[in-house]
Coordinates of C-alpha atoms and ligand atoms in Angstrom, one line a residue:
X1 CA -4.4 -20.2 -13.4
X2 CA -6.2 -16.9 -12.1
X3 CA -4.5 -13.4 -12.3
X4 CA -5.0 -13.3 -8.2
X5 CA -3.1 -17.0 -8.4
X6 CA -0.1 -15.8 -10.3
X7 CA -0.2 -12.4 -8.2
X8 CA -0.2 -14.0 -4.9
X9 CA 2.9 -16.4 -6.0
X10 CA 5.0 -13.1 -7.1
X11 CA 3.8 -11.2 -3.8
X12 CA 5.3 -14.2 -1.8
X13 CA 8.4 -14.5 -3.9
X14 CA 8.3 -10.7 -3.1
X15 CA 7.9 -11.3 0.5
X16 CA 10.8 -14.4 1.0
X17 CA 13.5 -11.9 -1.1
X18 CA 12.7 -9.3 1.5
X19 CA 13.1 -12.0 4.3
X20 CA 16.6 -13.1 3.3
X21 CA 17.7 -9.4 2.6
X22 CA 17.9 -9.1 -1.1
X23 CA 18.2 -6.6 -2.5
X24 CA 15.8 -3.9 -2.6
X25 CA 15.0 -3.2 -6.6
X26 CA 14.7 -7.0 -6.6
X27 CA 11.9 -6.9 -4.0
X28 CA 10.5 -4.2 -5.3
X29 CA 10.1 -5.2 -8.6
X30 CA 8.3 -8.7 -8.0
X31 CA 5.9 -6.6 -6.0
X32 CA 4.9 -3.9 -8.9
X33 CA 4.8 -7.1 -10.7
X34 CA 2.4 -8.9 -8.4
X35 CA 0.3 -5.8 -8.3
X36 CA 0.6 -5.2 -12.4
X37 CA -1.0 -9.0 -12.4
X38 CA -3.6 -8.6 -10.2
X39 CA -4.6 -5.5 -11.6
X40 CA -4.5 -6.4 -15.6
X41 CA -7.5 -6.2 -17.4
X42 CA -7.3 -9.8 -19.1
X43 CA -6.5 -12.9 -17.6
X44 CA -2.8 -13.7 -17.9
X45 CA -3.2 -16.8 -20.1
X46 CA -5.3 -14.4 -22.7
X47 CA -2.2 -12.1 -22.7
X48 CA 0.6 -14.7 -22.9
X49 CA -1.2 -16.0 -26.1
X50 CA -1.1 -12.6 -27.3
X51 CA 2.3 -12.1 -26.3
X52 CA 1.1 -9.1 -24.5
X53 CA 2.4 -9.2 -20.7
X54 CA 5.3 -6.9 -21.0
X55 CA 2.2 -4.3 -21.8
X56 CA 1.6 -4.5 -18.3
X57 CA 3.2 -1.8 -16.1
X58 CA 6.8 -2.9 -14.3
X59 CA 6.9 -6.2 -16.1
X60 CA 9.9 -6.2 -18.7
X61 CA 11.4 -9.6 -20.4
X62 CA 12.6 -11.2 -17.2
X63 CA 9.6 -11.3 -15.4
X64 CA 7.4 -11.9 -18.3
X65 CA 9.3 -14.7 -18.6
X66 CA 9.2 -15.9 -15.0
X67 CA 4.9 -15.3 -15.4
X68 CA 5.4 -17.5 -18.1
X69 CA 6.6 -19.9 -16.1
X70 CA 4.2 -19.7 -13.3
X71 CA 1.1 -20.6 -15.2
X72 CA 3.1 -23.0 -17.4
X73 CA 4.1 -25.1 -14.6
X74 CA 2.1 -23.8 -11.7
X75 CA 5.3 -22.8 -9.8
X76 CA 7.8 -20.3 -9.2
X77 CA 11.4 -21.4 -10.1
X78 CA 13.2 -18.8 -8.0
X79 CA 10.9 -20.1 -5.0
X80 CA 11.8 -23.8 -5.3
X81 CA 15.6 -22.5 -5.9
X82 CA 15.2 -20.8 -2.3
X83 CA 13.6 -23.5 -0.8
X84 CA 16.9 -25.9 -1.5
X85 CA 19.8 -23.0 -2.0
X86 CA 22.7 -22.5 -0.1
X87 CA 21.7 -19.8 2.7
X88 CA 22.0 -16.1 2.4
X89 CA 24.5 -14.8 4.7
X90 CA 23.0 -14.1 8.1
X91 CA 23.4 -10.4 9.1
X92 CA 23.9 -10.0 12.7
X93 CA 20.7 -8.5 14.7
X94 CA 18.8 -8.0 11.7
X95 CA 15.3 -6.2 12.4
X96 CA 12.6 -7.8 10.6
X97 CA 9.2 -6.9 10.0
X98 CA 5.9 -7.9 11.3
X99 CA 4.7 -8.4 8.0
X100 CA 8.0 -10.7 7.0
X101 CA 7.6 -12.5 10.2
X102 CA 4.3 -13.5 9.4
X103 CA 4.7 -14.8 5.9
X104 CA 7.4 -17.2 7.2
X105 CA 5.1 -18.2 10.1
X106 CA 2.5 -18.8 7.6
X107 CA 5.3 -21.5 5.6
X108 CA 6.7 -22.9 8.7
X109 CA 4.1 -23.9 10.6
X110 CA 2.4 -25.9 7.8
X111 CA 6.0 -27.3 7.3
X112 CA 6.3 -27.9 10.9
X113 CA 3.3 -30.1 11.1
X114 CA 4.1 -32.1 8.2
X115 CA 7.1 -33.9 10.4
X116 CA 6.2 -36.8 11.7
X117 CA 5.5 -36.9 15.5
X118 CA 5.0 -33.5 15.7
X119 CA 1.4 -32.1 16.8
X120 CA 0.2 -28.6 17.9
X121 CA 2.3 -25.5 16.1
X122 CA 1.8 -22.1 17.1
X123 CA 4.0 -19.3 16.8
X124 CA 4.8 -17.2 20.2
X125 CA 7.6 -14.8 21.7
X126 CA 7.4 -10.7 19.7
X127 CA 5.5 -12.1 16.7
X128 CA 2.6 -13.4 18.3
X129 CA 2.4 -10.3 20.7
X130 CA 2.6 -8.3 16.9
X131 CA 5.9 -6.4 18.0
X132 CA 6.4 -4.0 14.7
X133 CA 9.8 -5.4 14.3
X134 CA 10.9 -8.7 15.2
X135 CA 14.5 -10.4 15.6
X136 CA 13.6 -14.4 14.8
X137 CA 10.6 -16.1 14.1
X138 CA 9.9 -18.2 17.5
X139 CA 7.4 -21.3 17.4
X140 CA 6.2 -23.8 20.5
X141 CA 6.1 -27.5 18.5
X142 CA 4.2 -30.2 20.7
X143 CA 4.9 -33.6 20.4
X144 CA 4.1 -36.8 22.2
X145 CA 7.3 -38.6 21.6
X146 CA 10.3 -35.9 22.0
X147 CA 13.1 -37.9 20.6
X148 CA 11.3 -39.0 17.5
X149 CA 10.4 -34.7 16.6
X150 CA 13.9 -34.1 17.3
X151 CA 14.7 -36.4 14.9
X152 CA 12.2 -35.0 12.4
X153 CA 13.8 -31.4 12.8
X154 CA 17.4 -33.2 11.5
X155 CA 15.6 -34.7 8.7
X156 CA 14.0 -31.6 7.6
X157 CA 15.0 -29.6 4.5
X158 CA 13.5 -26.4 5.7
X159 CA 15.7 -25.8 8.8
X160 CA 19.7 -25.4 9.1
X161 CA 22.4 -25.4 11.7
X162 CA 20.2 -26.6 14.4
X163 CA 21.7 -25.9 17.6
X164 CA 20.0 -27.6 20.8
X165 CA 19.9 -26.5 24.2
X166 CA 17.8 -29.5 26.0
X167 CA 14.6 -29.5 24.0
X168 CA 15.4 -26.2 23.2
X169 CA 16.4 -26.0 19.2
X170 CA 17.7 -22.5 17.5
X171 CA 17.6 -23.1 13.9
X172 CA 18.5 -21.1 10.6
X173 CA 15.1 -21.3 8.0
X174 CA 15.7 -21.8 4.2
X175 CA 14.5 -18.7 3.7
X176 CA 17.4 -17.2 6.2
X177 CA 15.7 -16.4 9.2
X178 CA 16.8 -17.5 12.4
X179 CA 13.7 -19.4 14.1
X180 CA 13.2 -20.4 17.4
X181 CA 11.7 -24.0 18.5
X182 CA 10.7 -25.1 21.4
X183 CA 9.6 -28.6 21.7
X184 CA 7.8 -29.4 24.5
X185 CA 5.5 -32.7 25.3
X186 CA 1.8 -32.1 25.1
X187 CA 0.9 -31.3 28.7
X188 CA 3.2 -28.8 28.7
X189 CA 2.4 -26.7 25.1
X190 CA 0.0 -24.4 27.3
X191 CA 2.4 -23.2 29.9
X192 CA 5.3 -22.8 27.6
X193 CA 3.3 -21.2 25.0
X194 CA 2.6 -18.3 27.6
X195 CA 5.8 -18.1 29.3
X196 CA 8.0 -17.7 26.0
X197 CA 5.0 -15.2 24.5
X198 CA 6.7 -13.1 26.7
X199 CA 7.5 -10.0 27.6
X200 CA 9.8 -11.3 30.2
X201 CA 8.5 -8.3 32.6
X202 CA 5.1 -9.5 32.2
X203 CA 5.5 -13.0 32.7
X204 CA 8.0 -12.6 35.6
X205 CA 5.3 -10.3 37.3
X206 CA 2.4 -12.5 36.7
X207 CA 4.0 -15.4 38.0
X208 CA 5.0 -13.7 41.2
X209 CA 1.2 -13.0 41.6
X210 CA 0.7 -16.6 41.4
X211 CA 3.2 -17.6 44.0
X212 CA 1.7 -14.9 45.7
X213 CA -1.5 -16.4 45.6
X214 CA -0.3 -20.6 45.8
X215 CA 3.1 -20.4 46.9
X216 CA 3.6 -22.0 43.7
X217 CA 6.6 -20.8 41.7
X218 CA 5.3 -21.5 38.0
X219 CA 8.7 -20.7 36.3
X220 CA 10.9 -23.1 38.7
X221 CA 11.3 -26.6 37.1
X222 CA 9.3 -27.9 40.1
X223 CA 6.1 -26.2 38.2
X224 CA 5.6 -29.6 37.1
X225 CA 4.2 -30.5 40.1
X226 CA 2.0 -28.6 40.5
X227 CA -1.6 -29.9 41.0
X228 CA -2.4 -29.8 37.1
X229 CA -1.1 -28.6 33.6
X230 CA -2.7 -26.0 32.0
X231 CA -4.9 -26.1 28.5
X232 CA -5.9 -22.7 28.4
X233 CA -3.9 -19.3 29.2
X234 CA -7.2 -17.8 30.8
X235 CA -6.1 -20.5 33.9
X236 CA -2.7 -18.6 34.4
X237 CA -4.5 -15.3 34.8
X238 CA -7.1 -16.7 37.1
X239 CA -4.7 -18.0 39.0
X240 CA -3.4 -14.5 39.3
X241 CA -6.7 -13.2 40.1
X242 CA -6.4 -11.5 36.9
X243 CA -8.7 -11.1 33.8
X244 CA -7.1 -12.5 30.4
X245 CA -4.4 -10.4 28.8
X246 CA -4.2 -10.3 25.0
X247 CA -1.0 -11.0 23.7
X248 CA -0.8 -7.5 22.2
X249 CA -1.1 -5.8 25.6
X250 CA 1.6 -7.8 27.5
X251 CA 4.4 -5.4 27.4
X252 CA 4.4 -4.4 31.3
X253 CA 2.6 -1.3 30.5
X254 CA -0.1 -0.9 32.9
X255 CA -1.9 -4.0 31.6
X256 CA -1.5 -6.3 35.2
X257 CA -2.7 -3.4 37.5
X258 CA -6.0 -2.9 35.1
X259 CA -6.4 -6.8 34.6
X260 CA -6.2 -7.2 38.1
X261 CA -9.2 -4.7 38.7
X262 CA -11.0 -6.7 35.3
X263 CA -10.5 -3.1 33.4
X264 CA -9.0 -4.4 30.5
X265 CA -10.2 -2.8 27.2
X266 CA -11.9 -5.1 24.7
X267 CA -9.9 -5.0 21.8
X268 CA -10.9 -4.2 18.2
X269 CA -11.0 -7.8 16.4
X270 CA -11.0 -8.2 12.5
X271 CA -14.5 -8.6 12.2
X272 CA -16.1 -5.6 13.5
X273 CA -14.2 -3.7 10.4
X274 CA -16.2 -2.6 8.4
X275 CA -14.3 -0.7 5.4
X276 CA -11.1 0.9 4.1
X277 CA -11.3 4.4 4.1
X278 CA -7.9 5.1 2.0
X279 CA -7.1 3.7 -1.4
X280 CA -6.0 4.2 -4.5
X281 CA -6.7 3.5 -7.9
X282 CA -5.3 3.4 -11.3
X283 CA -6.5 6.9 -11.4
X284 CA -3.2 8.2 -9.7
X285 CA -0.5 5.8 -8.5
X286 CA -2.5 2.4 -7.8
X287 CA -2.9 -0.2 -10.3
X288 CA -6.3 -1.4 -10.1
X289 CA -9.2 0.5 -11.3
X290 CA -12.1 1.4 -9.4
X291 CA -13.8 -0.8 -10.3
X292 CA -11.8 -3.9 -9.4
X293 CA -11.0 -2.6 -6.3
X294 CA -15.2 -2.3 -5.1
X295 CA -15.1 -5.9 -6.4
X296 CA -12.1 -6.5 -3.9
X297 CA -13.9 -4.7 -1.2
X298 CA -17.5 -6.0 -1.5
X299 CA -16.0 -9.5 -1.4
X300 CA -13.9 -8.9 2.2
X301 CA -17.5 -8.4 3.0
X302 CA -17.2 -4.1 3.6
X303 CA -19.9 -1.9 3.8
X304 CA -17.8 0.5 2.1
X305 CA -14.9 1.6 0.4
X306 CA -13.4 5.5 0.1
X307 CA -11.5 5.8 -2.8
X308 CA -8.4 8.5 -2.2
X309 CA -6.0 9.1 -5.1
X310 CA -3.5 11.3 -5.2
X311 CA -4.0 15.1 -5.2
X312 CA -2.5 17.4 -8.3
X313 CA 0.7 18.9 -6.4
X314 CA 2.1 15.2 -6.0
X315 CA 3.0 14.7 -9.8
X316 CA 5.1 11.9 -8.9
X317 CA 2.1 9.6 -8.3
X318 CA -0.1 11.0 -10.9
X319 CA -1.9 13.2 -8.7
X320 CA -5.4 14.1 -10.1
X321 CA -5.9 17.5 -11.8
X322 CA -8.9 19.2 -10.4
X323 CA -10.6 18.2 -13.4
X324 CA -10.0 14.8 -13.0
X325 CA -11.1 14.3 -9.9
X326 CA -14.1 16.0 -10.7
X327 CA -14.9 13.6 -13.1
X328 CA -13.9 10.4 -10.6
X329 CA -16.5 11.5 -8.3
X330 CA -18.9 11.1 -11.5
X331 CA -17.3 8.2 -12.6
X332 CA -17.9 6.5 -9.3
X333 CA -21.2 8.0 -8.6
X334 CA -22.1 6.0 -11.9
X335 CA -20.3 2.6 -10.8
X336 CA -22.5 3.1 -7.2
X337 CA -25.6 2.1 -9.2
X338 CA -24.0 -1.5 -10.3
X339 CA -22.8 -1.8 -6.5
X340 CA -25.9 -1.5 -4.9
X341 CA -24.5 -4.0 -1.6
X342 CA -21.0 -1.5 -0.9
X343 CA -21.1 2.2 -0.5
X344 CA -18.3 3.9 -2.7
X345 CA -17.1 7.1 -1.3
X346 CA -15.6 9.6 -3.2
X347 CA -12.4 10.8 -1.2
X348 CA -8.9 12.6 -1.8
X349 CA -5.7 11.7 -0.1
X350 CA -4.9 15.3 -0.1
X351 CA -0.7 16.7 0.0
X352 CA -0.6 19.0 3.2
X353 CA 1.3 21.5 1.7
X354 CA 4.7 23.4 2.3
X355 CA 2.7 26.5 4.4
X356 CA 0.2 23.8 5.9
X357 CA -2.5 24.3 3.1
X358 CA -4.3 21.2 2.3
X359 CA -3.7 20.6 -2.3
X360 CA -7.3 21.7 -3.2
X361 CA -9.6 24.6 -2.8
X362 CA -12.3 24.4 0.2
X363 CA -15.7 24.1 -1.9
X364 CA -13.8 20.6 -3.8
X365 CA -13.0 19.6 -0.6
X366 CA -16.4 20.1 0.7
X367 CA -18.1 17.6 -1.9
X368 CA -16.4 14.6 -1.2
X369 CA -17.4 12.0 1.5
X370 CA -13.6 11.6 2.4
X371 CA -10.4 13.7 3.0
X372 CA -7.2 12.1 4.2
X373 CA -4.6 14.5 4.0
X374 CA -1.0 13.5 4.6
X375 CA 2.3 14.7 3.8
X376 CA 4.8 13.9 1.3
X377 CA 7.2 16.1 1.1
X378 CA 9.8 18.2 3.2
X379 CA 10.5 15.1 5.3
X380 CA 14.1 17.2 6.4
X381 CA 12.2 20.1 7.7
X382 CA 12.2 21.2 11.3
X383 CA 10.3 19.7 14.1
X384 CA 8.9 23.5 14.4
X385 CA 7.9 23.5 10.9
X386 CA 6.2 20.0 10.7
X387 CA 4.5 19.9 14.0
X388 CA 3.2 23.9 12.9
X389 CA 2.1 22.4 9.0
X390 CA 0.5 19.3 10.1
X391 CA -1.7 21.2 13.0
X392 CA -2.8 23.6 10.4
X393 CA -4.0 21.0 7.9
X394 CA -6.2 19.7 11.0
X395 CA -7.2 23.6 11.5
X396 CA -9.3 23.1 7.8
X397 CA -12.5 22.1 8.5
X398 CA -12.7 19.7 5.7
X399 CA -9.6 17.5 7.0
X400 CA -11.1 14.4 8.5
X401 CA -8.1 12.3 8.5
X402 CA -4.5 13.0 9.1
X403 CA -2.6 9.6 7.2
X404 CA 0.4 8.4 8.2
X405 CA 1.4 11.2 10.7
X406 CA 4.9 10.6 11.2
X407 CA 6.4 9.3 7.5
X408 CA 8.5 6.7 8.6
X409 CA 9.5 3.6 6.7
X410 CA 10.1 1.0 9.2
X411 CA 13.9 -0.3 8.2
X412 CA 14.3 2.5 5.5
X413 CA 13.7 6.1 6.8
X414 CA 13.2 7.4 10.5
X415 CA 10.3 9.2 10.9
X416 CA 10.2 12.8 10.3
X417 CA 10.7 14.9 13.6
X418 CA 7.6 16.2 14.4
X419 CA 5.6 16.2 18.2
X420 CA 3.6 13.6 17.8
X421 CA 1.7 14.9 21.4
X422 CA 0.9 18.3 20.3
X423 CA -0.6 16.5 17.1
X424 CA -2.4 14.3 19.1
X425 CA -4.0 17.5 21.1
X426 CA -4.5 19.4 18.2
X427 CA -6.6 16.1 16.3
X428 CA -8.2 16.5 19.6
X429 CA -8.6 19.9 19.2
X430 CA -10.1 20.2 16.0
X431 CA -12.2 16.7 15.6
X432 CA -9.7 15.1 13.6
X433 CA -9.3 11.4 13.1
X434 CA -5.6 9.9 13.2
X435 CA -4.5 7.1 10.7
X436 CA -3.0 4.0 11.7
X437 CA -1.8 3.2 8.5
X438 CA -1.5 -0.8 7.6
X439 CA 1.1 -0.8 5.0
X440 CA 3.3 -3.2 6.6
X441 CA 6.7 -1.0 6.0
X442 CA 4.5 1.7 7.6
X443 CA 2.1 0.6 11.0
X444 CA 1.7 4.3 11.0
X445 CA 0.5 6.0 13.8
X446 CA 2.5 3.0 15.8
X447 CA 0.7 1.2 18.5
X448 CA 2.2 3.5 21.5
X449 CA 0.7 7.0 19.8
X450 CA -2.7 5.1 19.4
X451 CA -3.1 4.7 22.5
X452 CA -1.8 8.0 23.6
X453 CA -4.3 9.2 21.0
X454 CA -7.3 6.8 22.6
X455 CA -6.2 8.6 25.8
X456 CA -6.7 12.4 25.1
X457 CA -9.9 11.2 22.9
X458 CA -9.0 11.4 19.8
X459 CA -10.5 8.7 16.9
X460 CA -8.5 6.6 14.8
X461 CA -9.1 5.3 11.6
X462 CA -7.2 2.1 10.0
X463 CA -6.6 1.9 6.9
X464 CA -4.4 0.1 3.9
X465 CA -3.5 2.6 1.9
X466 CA -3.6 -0.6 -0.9
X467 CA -2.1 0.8 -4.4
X468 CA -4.3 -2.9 -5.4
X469 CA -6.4 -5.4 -4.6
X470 CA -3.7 -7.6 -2.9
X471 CA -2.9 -4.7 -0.2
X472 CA -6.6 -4.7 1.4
X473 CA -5.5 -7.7 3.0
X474 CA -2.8 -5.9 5.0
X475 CA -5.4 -4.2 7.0
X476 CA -5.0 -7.1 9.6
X477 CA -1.2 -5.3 10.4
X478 CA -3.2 -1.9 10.7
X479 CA -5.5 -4.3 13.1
X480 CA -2.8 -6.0 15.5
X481 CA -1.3 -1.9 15.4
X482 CA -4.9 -1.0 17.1
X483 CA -4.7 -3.7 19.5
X484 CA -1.1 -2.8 20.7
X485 CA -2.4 0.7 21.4
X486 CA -5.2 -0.5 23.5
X487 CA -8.2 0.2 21.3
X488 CA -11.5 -0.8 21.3
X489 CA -14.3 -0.6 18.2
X490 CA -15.3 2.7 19.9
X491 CA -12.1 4.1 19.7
X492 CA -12.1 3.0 15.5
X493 CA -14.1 5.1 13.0
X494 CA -14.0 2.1 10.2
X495 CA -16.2 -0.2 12.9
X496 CA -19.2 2.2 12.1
X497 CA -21.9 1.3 9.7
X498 CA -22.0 4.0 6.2
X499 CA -25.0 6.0 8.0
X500 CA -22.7 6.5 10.9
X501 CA -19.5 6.9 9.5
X502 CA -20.4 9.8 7.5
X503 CA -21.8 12.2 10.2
X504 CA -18.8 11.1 12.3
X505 CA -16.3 12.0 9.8
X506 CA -18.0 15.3 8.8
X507 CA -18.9 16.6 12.1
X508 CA -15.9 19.2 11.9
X509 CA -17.8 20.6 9.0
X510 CA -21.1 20.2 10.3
X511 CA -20.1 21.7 13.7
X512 CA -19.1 25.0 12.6
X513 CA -21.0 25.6 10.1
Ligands
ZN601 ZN1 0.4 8.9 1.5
ZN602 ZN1 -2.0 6.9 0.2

């Protein structure tokens, strides 16, 4: 079994604990694991043999153990034990997160299809628009023969307590999420698919344009007869006399009126990314090493990858001395030469300071290729003091990218009170880029300030802010964040090529100097 094998297994267990609401040090302790594997510098077999894996960081006896038993029997007992267990009690109106959301999706729709008689899966309702925080997990199940998928739902193992409403089916996942089915016949997955996708607003409006249009009411139950069922959601809108809405964008904000005039944005897809711009290493608080984190980057495909450790004021994530960070930008103009396919950039992740000063002197600053600089302490300060200390980090000339402007932990902490609009006219002010930061606890700038940001012309740059190779992958949250704020790949800095990138990222340097 592989390191990333192993890893992966412990970041799902990781990601299921978090889903039923255990608790926290649980969670958080299969995920330093999962990253501690991923990370190690020997495959895990070679250590077990040398009875060496409780050398790796946040794995003690317990979950050296539990490793053991992954690669012994290629599973994870407290997984299986989940799958079958008596249910975790279900808090009322529980938030979840996107990220959560999406890792059951990813288990229940393979599980779905496995029933017999059931066909097409796909998920729908807030998930599928990429709402940060989501209440249930809602799914549209096609079938040809109704009565025998309803059947197949009793049988299950996976889902509990179903209760029906017509083909309608609420239902309580193993894992302790409520879920949402609807079952519909074939002909109808298309229409049902878009009219549960929600929002309500945007579905009730769009449908009135419709009956405008046909006197056809496509909500009533007489929809059915209408002249013919739908296979594609582009048929709905041009029935409207509208261009396609994206999922993201359906939230009754302005999205009919420009679809109707065909002015929809063209949204920022997965592939025009071209590279992570904040990461760290096992230099400060990550647990990878440069090196393995190039490997992960060149093999997403990127044409480059910033690295951004710590700064020295932040001692609780092994900030880099000046010294040592001198000798990282050596270290990884070195590694460039083996990498000749992926551009390594040497970057900080820089503390913005009590007084507003960014953690290291101007003419550091000056020779890297990237400067994030973000804030990490005084989170209780005024709204005065915040808004004042983040605008004068953006003043320094050398600040090209403000991360995760507003601190918040989605679930755990609120974000810090700070005006969001003057930083947004200040990073348009000054040339400086805005994170949306794809650390699924964060989404941070959220889609609503990206697009307020898009407005007043201000670039955004998404990012991971991975602490290991299993994090890069988040960057599709950071991605679905984008698209909820209406941008496009001109409104992204990471969908420029190196050449570009650079010049676009420096230009507050160049322009005044
Ligand atoms: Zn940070
Ligand atoms: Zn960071």
């Amino acid at each position: 079994m592989h390191n990333r094998d192993v890893a992966e297994m412990l970041d799902r267990a990781a990601r299921i604990l978090a889903l039923r609401g255990e608790n926290r040090y649980r969670v958080r302790a299969y995920k330093r694991a999962a990253r501690a594997v991923i990370s190690a510098p020997e495959e895990i077999e070679q250590l077990i043999r040398k009875n060496r894996l409780q050398s790796l960081e946040g794995v003690g006896s317990g979950l050296a153990a539990k490793i053991k038993e992954i690669v012994r029997t290629g599973k994870l007992p407290l997984l299986e034990r989940l799958e079958t267990g008596k249910l975790p009690p279900l808090e009322q109106n529980r938030q979840i997160m996107l990220a959560s959301a999406l890792t059951l999706v990813s288990e229940l729709i393979p599980q779905l299809k496995e029933l017999s008689g059931v066909g097409r899966v796909e998920v729908t309702g807030d998930v599928r628009r990429s709402r940060e925080m989501v209440s249930e997990v809602a799914v549209v199940v096609g079938a040809d023969d109704l009565a025998a998928a309803r059947e197949s739902f009793k049988q299950s193992d996976f889902l509990h307590q179903l209760s029906w409403d017509g083909n309608f089916c609420r239902a309580i996942h193993s894992y302790g999420i409520p879920v949402a089915l609807y079952l519909v016949h074939r002909d109808d997955f298309c229409l049902t698919h878009w009219v549960t996708t929600g929002s309500k607003n945007h579905v009730q409006k769009v449908a009135a344009a419709i009956e405008k249009v046909t006197g056809h009411d496509l909500l009533s139950q007489e929809a059915k007869t209408m002249p013919h069922s739908f296979m594609e959601e582009e048929e709905i809108y041009e029935l409207a006399e509208m261009s396609y809405v994206p999922p993201e964008l359906r939230e009754d904000a302005g999205e009919l009126t420009a679809a109707a005039k065909g002015a929809l944005p063209a949204l920022i897809t997965a592939d025009q990314y071209r590279g992570d711009l904040h990461v760290h290493t096992d230099w400060s608080d990550g647990t990878a090493d440069v090196e393995k984190m190039v490997k992960a980057a060149a093999e997403l495909g990127y044409e480059y990858l910033a690295v951004t450790d710590h700064s020295r004021t932040l001692k609780i994530a092994r900030g880099l001395s000046l010294e040592r960070l001198a000798e990282q930008k050596k270290f990884i103009a070195s590694l460039q030469e083996k990498y000749p396919n992926i551009r390594i950039l040497a970057g900080i992740e820089a503390d913005i300071l009590d007084d507003g000063s960014v953690d290291a002197p101007d003419e550091v600053l000056s020779g890297l290729d990237v400067v994030v600089a973000s804030v990490h302490s005084g989170f209780r300060q005024s709204r005065q003091k915040l808004t004042q200390r983040i605008c004068r980090a953006m003043q320094n000339k050398y600040v090209q990218i403000i991360g995760h402007a507003t601190g918040r932990l989605l679930g755990k902490r609120d974000p810090y009170d700070v005006d969001v609009e003057e930083l947004i006219r200040t990073a348009a002010g000054t040339g400086t880029v805005l994170e949306i930061n794809s650390s699924p606890d964060r989404l941070d700038i959220n889609g609503d300030y990206a697009r307020r940001a898009k407005e007043t012309g201000v670039k955004i740059a998404i990012n991971t802010d991975a602490h290991s190779q299993l994090e890069l992958a988040n960057v599709g949250l950071g991605i679905a964040t984008a698209r909820r704020g209406w941008l496009t790949a001109e409104n992204v800095v990471n969908t420029r090529s190196a050449s570009d990138l650079l010049p676009l990222l420096q230009r507050k340097k160049l322009n005044r100097q």
